[in-house]
PDB file of C-alpha atoms and ligand atoms in Angstrom:
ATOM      1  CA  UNK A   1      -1.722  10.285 -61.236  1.00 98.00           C
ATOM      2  CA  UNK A   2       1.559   9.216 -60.461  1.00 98.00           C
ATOM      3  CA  UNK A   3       2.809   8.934 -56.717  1.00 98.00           C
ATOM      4  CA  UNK A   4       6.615   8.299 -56.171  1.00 98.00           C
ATOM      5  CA  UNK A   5       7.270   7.943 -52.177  1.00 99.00           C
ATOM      6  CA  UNK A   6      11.060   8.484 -50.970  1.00 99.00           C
ATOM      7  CA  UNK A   7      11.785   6.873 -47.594  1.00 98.00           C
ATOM      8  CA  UNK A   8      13.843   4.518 -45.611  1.00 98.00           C
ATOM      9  CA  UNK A   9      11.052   2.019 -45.489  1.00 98.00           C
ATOM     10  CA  UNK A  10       9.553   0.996 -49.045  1.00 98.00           C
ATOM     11  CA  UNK A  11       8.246  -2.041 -48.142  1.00 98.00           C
ATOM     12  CA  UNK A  12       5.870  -0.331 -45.355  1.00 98.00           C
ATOM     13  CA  UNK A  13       4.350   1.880 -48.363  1.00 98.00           C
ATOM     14  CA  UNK A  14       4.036  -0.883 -50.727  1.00 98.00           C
ATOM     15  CA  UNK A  15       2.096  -3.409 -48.437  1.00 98.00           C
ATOM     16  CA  UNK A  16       0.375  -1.081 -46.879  1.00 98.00           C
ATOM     17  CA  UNK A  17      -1.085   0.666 -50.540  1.00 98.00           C
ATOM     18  CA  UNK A  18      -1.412  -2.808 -52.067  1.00 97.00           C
ATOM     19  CA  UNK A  19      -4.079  -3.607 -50.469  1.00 97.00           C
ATOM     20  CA  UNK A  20      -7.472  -3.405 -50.547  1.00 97.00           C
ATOM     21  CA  UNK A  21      -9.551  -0.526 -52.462  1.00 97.00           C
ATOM     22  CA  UNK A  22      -6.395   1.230 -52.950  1.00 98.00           C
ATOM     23  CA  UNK A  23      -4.319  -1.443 -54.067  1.00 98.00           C
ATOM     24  CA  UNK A  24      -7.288  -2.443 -56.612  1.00 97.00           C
ATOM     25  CA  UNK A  25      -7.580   0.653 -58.010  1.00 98.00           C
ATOM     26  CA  UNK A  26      -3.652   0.779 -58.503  1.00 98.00           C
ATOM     27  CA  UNK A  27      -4.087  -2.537 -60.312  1.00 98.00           C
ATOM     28  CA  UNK A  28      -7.013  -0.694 -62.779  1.00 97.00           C
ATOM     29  CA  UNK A  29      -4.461   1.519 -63.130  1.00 98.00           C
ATOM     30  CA  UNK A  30      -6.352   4.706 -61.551  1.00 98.00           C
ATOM     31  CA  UNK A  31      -2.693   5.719 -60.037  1.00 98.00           C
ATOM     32  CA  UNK A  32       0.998   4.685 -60.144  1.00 98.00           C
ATOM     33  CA  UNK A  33       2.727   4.087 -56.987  1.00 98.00           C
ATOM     34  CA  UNK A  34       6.926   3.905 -56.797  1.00 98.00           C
ATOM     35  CA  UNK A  35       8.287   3.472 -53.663  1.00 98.00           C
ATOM     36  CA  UNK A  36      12.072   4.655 -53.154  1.00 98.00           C
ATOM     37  CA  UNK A  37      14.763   3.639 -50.826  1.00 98.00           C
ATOM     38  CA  UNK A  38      16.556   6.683 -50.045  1.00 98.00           C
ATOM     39  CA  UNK A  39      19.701   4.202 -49.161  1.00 98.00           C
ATOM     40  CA  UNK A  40      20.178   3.165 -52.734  1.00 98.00           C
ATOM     41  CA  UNK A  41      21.104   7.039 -53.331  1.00 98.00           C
ATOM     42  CA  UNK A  42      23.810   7.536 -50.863  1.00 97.00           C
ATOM     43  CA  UNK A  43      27.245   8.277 -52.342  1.00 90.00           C
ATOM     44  CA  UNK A  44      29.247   6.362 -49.616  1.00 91.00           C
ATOM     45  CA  UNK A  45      30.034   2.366 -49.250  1.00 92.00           C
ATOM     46  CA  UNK A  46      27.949   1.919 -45.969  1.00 94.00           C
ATOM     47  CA  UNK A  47      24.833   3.934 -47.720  1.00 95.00           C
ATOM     48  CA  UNK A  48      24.627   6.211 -44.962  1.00 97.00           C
ATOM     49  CA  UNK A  49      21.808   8.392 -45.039  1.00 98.00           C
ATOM     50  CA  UNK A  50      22.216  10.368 -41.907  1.00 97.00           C
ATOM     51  CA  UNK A  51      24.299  12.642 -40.025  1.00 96.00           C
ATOM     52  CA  UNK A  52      24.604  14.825 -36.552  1.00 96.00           C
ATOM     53  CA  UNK A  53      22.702  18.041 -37.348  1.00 95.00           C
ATOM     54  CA  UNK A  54      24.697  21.419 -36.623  1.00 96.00           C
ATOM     55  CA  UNK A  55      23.618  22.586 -33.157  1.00 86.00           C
ATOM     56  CA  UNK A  56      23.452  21.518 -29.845  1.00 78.00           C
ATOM     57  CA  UNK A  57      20.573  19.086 -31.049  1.00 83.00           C
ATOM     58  CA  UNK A  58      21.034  15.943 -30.122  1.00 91.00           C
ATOM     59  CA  UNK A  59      19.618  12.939 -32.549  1.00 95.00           C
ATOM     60  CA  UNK A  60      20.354  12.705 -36.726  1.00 97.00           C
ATOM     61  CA  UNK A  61      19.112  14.028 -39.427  1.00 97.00           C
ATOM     62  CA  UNK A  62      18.528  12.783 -43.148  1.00 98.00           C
ATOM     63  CA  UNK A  63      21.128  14.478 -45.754  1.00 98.00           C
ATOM     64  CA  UNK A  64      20.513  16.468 -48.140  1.00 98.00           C
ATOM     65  CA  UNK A  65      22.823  14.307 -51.162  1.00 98.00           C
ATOM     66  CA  UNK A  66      20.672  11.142 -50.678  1.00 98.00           C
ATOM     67  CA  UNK A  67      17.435  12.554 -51.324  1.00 98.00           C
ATOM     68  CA  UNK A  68      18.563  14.956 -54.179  1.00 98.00           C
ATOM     69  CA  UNK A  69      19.921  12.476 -56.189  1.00 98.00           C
ATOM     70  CA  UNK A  70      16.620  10.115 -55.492  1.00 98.00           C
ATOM     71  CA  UNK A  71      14.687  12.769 -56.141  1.00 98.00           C
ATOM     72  CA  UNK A  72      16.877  13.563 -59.646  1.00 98.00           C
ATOM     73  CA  UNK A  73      16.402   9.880 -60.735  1.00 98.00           C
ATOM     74  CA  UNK A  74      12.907   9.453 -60.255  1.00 98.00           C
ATOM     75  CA  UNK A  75      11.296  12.600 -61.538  1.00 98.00           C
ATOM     76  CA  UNK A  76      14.004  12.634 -64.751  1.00 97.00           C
ATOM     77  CA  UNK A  77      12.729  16.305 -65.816  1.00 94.00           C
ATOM     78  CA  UNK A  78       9.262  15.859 -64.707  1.00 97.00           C
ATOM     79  CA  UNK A  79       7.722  18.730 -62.128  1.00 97.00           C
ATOM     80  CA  UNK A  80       5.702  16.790 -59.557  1.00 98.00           C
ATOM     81  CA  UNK A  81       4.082  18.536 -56.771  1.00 98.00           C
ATOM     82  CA  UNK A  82       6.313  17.953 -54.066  1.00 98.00           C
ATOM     83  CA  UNK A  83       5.295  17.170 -50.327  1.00 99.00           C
ATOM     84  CA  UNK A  84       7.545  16.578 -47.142  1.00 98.00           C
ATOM     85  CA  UNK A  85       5.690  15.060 -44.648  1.00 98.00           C
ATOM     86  CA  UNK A  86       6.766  16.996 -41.334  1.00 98.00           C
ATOM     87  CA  UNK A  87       4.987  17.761 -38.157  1.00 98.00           C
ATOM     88  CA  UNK A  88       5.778  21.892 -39.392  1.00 98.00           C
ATOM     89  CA  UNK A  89       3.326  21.411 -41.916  1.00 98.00           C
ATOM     90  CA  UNK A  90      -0.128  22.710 -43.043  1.00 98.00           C
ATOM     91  CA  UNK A  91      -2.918  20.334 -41.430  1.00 98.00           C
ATOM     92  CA  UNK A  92      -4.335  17.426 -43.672  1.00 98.00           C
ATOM     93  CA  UNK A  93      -7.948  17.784 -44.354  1.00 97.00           C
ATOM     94  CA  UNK A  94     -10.439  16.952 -46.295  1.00 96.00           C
ATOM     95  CA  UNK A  95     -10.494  19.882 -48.563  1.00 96.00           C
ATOM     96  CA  UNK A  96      -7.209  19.492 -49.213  1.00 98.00           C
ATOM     97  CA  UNK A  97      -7.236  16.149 -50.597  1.00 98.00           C
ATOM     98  CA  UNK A  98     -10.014  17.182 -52.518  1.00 97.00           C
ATOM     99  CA  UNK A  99      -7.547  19.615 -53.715  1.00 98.00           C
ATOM    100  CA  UNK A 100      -4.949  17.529 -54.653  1.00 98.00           C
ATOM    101  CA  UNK A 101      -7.433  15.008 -56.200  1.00 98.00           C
ATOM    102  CA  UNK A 102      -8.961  17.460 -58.297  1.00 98.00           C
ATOM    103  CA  UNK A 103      -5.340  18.983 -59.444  1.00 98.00           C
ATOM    104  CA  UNK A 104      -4.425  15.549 -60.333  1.00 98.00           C
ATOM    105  CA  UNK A 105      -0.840  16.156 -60.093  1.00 98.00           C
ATOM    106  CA  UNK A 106       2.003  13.745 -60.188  1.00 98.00           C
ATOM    107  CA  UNK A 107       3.231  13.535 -56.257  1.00 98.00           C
ATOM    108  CA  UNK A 108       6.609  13.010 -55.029  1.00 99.00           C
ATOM    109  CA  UNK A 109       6.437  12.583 -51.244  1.00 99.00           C
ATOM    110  CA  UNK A 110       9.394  12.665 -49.201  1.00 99.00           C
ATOM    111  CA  UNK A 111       9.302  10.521 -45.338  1.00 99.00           C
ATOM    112  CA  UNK A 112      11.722  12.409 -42.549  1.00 98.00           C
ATOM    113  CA  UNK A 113      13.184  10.011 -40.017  1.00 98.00           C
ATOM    114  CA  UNK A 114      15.132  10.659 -37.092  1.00 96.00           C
ATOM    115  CA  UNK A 115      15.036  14.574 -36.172  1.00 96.00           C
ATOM    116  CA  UNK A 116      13.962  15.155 -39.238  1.00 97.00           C
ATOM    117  CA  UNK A 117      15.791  16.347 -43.368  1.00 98.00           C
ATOM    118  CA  UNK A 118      18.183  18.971 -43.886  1.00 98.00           C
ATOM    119  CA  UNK A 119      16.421  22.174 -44.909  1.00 98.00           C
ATOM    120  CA  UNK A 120      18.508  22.774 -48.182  1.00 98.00           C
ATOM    121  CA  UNK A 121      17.050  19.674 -50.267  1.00 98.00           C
ATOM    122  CA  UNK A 122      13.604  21.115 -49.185  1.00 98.00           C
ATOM    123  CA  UNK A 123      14.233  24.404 -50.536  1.00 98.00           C
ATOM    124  CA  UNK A 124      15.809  22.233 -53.217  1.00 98.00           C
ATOM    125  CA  UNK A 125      13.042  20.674 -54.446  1.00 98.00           C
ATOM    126  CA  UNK A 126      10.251  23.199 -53.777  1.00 98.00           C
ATOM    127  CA  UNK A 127       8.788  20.912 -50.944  1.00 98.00           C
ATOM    128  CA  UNK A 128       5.481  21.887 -49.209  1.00 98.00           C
ATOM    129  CA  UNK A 129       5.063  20.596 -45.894  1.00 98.00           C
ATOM    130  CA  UNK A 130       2.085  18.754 -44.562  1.00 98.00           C
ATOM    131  CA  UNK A 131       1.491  17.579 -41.144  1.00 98.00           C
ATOM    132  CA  UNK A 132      -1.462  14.686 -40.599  1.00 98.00           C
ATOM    133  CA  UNK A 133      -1.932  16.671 -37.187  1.00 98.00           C
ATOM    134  CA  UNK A 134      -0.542  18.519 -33.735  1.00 98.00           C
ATOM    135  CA  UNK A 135       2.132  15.347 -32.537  1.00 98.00           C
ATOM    136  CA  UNK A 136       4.996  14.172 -33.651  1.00 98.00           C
ATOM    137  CA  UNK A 137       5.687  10.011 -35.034  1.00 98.00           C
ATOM    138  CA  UNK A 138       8.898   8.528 -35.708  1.00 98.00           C
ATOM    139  CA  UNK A 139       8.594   9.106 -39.354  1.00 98.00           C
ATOM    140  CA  UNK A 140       6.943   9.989 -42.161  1.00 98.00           C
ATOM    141  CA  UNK A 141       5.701   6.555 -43.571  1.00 98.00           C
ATOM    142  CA  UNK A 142       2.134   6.251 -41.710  1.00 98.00           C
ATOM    143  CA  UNK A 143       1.660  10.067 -42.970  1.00 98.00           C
ATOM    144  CA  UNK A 144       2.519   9.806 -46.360  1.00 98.00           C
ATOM    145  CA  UNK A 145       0.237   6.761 -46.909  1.00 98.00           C
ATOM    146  CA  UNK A 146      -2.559   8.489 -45.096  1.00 98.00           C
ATOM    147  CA  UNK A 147      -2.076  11.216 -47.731  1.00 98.00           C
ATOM    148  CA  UNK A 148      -1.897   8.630 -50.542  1.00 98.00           C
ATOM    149  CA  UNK A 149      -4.514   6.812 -49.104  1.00 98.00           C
ATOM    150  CA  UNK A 150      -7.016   9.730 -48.782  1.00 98.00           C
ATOM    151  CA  UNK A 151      -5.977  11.347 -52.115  1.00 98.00           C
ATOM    152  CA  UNK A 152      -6.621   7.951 -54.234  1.00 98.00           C
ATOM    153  CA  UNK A 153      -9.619   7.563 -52.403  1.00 97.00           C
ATOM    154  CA  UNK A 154     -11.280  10.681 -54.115  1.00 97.00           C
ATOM    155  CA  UNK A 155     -10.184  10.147 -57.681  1.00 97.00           C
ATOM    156  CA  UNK A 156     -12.355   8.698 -60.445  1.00 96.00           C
ATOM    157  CA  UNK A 157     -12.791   4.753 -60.819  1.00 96.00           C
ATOM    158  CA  UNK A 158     -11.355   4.166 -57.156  1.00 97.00           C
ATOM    159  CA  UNK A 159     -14.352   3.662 -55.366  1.00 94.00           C
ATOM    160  CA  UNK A 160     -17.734   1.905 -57.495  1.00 86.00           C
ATOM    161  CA  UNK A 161     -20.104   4.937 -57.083  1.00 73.00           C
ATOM    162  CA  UNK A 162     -18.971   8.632 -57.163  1.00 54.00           C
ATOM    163  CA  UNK A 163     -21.606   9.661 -54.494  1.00 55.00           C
ATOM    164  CA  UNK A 164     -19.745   6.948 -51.576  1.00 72.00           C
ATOM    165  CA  UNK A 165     -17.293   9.868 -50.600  1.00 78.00           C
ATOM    166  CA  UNK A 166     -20.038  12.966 -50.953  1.00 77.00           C
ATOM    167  CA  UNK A 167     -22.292  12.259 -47.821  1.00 77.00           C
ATOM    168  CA  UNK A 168     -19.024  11.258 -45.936  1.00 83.00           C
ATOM    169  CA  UNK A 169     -17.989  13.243 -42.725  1.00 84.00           C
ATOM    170  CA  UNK A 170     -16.225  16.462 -43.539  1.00 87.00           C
ATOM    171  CA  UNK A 171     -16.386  16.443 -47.286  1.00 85.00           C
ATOM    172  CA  UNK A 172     -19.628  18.421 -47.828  1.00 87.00           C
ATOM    173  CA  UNK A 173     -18.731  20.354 -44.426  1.00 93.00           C
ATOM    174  CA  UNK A 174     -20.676  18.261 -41.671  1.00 96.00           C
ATOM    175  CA  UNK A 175     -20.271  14.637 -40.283  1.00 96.00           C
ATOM    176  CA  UNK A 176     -21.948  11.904 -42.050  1.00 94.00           C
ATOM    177  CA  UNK A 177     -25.685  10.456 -40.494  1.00 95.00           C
ATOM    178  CA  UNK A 178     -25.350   6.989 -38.537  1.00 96.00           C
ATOM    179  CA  UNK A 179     -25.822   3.862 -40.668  1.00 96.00           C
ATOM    180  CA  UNK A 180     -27.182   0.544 -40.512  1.00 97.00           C
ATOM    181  CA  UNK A 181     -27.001  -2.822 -42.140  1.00 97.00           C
ATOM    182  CA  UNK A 182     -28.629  -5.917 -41.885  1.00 96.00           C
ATOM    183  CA  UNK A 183     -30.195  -7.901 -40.063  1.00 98.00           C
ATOM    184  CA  UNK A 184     -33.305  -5.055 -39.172  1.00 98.00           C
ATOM    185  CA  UNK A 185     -33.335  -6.126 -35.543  1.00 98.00           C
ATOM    186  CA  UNK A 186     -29.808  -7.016 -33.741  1.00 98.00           C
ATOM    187  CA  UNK A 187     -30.249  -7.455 -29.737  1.00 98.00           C
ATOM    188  CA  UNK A 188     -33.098  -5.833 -29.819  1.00 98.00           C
ATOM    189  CA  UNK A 189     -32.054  -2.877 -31.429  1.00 98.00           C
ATOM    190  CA  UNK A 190     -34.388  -1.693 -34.463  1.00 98.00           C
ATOM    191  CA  UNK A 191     -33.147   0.349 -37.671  1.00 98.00           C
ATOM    192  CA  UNK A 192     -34.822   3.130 -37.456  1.00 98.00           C
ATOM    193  CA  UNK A 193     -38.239   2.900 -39.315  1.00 98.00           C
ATOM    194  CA  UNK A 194     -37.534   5.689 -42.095  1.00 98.00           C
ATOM    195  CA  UNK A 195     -34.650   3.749 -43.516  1.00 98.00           C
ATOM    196  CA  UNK A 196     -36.555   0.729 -44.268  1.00 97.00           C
ATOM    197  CA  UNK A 197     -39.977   3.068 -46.043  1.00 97.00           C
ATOM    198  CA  UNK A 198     -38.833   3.188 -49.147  1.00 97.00           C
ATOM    199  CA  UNK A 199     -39.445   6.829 -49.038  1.00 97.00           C
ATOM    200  CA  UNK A 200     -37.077   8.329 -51.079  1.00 97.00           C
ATOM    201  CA  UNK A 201     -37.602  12.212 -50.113  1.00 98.00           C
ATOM    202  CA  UNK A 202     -37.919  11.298 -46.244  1.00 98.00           C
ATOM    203  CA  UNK A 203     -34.611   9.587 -45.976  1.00 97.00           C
ATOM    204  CA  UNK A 204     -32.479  12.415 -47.989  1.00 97.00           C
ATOM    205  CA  UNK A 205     -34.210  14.732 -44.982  1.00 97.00           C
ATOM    206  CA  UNK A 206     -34.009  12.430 -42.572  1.00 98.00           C
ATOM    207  CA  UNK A 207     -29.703  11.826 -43.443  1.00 97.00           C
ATOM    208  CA  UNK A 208     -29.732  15.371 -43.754  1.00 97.00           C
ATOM    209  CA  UNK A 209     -30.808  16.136 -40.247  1.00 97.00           C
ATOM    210  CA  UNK A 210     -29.160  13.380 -38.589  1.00 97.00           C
ATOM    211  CA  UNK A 211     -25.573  14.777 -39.937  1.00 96.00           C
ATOM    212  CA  UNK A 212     -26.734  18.051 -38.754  1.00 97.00           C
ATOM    213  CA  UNK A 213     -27.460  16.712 -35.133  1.00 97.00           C
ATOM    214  CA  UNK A 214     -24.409  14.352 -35.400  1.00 97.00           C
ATOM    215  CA  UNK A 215     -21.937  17.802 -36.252  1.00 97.00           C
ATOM    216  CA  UNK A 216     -23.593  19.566 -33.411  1.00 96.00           C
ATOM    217  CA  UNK A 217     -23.022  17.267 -30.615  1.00 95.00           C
ATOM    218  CA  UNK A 218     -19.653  16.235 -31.842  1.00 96.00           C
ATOM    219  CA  UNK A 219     -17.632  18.534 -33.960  1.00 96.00           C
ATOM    220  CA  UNK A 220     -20.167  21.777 -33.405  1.00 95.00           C
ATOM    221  CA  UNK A 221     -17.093  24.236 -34.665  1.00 96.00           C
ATOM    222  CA  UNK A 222     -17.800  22.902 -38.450  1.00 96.00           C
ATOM    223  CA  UNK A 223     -21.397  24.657 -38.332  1.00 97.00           C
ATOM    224  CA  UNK A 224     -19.426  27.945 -38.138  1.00 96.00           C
ATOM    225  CA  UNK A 225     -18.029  27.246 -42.269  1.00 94.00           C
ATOM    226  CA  UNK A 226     -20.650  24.544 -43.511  1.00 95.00           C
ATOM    227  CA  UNK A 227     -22.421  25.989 -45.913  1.00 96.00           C
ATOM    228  CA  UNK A 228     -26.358  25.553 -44.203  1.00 97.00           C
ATOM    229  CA  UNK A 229     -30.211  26.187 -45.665  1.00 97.00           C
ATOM    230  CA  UNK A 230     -32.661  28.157 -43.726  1.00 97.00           C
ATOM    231  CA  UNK A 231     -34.675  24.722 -43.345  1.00 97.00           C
ATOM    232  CA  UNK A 232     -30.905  23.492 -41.688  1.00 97.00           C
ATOM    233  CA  UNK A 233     -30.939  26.432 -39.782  1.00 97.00           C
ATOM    234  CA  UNK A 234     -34.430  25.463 -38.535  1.00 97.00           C
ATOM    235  CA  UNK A 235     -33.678  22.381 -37.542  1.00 97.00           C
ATOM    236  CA  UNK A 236     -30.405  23.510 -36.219  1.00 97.00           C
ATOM    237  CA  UNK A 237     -32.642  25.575 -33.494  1.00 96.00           C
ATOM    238  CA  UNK A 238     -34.682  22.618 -32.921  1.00 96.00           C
ATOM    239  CA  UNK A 239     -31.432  20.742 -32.196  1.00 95.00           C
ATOM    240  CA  UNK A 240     -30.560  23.405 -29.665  1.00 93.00           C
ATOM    241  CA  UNK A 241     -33.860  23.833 -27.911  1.00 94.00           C
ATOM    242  CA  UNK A 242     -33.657  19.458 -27.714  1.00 92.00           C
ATOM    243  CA  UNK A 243     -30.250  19.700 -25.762  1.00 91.00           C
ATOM    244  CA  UNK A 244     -30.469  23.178 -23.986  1.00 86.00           C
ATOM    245  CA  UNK A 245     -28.857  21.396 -21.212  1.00 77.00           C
ATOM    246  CA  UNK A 246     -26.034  20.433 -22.835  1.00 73.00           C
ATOM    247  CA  UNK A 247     -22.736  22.929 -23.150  1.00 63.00           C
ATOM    248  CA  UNK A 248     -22.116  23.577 -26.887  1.00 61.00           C
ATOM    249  CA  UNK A 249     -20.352  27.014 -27.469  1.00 57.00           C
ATOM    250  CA  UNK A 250     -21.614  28.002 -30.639  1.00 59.00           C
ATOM    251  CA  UNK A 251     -24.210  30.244 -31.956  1.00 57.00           C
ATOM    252  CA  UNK A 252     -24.954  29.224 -35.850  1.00 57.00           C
ATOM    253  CA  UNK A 253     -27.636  32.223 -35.965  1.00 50.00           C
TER     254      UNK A 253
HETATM  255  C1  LIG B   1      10.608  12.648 -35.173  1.00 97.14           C
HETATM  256  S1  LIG B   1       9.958  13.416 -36.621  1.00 97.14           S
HETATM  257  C2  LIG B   1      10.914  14.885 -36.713  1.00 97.14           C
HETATM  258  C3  LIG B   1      10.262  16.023 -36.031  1.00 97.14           C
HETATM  259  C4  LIG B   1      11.006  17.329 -36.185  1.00 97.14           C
HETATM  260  N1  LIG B   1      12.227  17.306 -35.409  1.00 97.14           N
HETATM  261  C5  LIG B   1      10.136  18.478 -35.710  1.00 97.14           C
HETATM  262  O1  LIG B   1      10.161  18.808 -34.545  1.00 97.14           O
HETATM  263  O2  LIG B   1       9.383  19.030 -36.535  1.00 97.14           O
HETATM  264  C6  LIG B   1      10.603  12.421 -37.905  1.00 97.14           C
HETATM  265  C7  LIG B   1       9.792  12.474 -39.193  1.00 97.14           C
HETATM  266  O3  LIG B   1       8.499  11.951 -38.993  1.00 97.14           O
HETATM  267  C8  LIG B   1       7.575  12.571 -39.855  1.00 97.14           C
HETATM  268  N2  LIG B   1       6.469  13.097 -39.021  1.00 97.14           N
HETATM  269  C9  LIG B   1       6.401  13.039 -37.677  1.00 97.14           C
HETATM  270  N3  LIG B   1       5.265  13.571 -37.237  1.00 97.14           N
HETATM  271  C10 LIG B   1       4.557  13.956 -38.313  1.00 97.14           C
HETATM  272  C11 LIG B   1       3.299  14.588 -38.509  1.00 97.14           C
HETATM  273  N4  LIG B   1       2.524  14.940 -37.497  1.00 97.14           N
HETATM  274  N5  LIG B   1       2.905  14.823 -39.776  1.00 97.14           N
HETATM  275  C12 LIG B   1       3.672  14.490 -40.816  1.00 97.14           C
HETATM  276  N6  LIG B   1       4.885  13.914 -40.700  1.00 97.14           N
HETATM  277  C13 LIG B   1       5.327  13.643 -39.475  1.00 97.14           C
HETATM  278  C14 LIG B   1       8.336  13.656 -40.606  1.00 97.14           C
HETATM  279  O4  LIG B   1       8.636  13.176 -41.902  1.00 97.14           O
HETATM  280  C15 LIG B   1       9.583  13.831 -39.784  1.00 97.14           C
HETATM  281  O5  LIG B   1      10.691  14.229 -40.543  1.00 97.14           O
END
C-alpha cells in the first residue's frame, strides 16, 4: 500500500510515522509513505495557500489550485482512494480500518487547516470525508496519522503475530480482557491464578468472559451488534444478576 499525505505540515507526518512499529514496518517495506507540502504547489511567489472564504465567515480557507496540482503530481494517472480528513466526515472505527486494510488501496489523504478546503477540489478529486470523532482540531495532521496509523497497523507483516490485533477491543465486536505481565505479585496484587495454569481451554474462556464483563460495564451499547454464543449470553445474565445494582440500559436478551 501506498499512502501519499498532502498538508501544510510534512514533517509532523513523517516523524510521527517513522517511528516505532509503524515506522519499522515502513522500513520492511509493508507500506510507502510520501508526505506533501501543499506550499510547494501554489502558483504565486509568496506560496500562498489560503484565502478569505465567500461569506460572512470569518477565518481562511485552503484553495482549491494548490491541492489540485499536488494532488496531479503525486498520483501521475494513478486512482488512489481519496480521504479528506474533516470533522463532516463518517466516524473512524475499527471496522473501517479493517476495511481499508483489507481493500489495500493506495491512499491519498488530504489535511484541512484553517476553516477548512474549498469544496470544488473535493468534488475534484472524489474525496470521502472521515472524521476521527464529534470535535473539531486545528487540522488534519493528528487525524490523518491516526488513520495511517490504525490502517498499517492491520496489514500483513506489521505487527509479529496476526492474532495481536484479533482479541483487541472493538475488532471482534467487544473490548479486550485485562492483562498482566510480570512480576506475578506487584504491591501485593496477584495475577489472577488462571493465567498462570497453563490451562489452555480455561484461559480462552476465562479472556472470553472477562471481555464480555469488561464491554458490559464500559461500552454496554456494543453487546447490541457483537455477534454473541448462547454460552455468552449465559454468562451475559450472570453478569447482570452480579451488578443488578448497577444502571446499564441494555437488554442483550
Ligand atoms: C478547524 S478545522 C475546520 C472545521 C470546519 N470549518 C468544519 O466546521 O467542519 C481544520 C481542519 O482540521 C481537520 N479536522 C478538524 N477536526 C477534525 C476531525 N474531528 N476529524 C478529522 N479532521 C478534522 C480537517 O482537515 C479540517 O479541515
Amino acid at each position: 500500500m501506498r499512502i501519499d499525505i498532502a498538508t501544510l505540515f510534512p514533517e509532523i507526518c513523517e516523524t510521527y510515522l517513522g517511528q516505532s512499529i509503524v515506522g519499522r514496518a515502513r522500513n520492511k517495506g509493508v507500506f510507502e509513505l510520501y508526505c506533501h507540502q501543499i506550499r510547494d504547489y501554489a502558483f504565486d511567489k509568496h506560496h500562498r495557500v489560503d484565502d478569505t472564504p465567500y461569506s460572512e465567515r470569518q477565518g481562511m480557507l485552503l484553495m482549491a489550485e494548490p491541492i489540485w496540482q499536488c494532488f496531479k503530481a503525486v498520483t501521475d494517472g494513478r486512482r488512489p482512494r481519496v480521504v479528506y480528513m474533516s470533522p463532516r466526515g463518517r466516524v473512524l472505527n475499527q471496522q473501517i480500518l479493517k476495511e481499508f486494510a483489507e481493500k489495500g488501496e493506495d491512499l491519498f489523504i488530504l489535511c484541512g487547516h484553517y476553516e477548512g478546503v474549498d469544496q470544488r477540489v473535493l468534488e475534484k478529486m472524489e474525496a470521502e470525508e472521515i472524521s476521527i470523532g464529534d470535535f473539531v482540531l486545528t487540522g488534519g495532521e493528528l487525524p490523518a496519522m491516526i488513520l495511517a496509523d490504525g490502517v498499517v497497523r492491520l496489514l500483513d507483516g506489521t505487527l509479529s503475530q496476526a492474532d495481536c490485533f484479533i482479541d483487541e477491543s472493538h475488532y471482534s465486536g467487544l473490548l479486550e480482557y485485562p492483562q498482566y505481565t510480570k512480576p506475578q505479585v506487584w504491591e501485593g496484587m496477584e495475577v489472577p491464578e488462571i493465567l498462570t495454569s497453563g490451562h489452555h481451554a480455561n484461559i480462552l474462556k476465562w479472556r472470553r468472559e472477562k471481555s464480555l464483563e469488561e464491554t458490559y460495564l464500559k461500552r454496554p451499547e456494543l453487546l447490541e451488534t457483537a455477534p454473541l454464543s448462547d454460552a455468552d449470553r449465559a454468562y451475559l445474565s450472570e453478569i447482570k444478576a452480579k451488578y443488578e445494582d448497577m444502571p446499564v440500559f441494555l437488554d442483550f436478551q
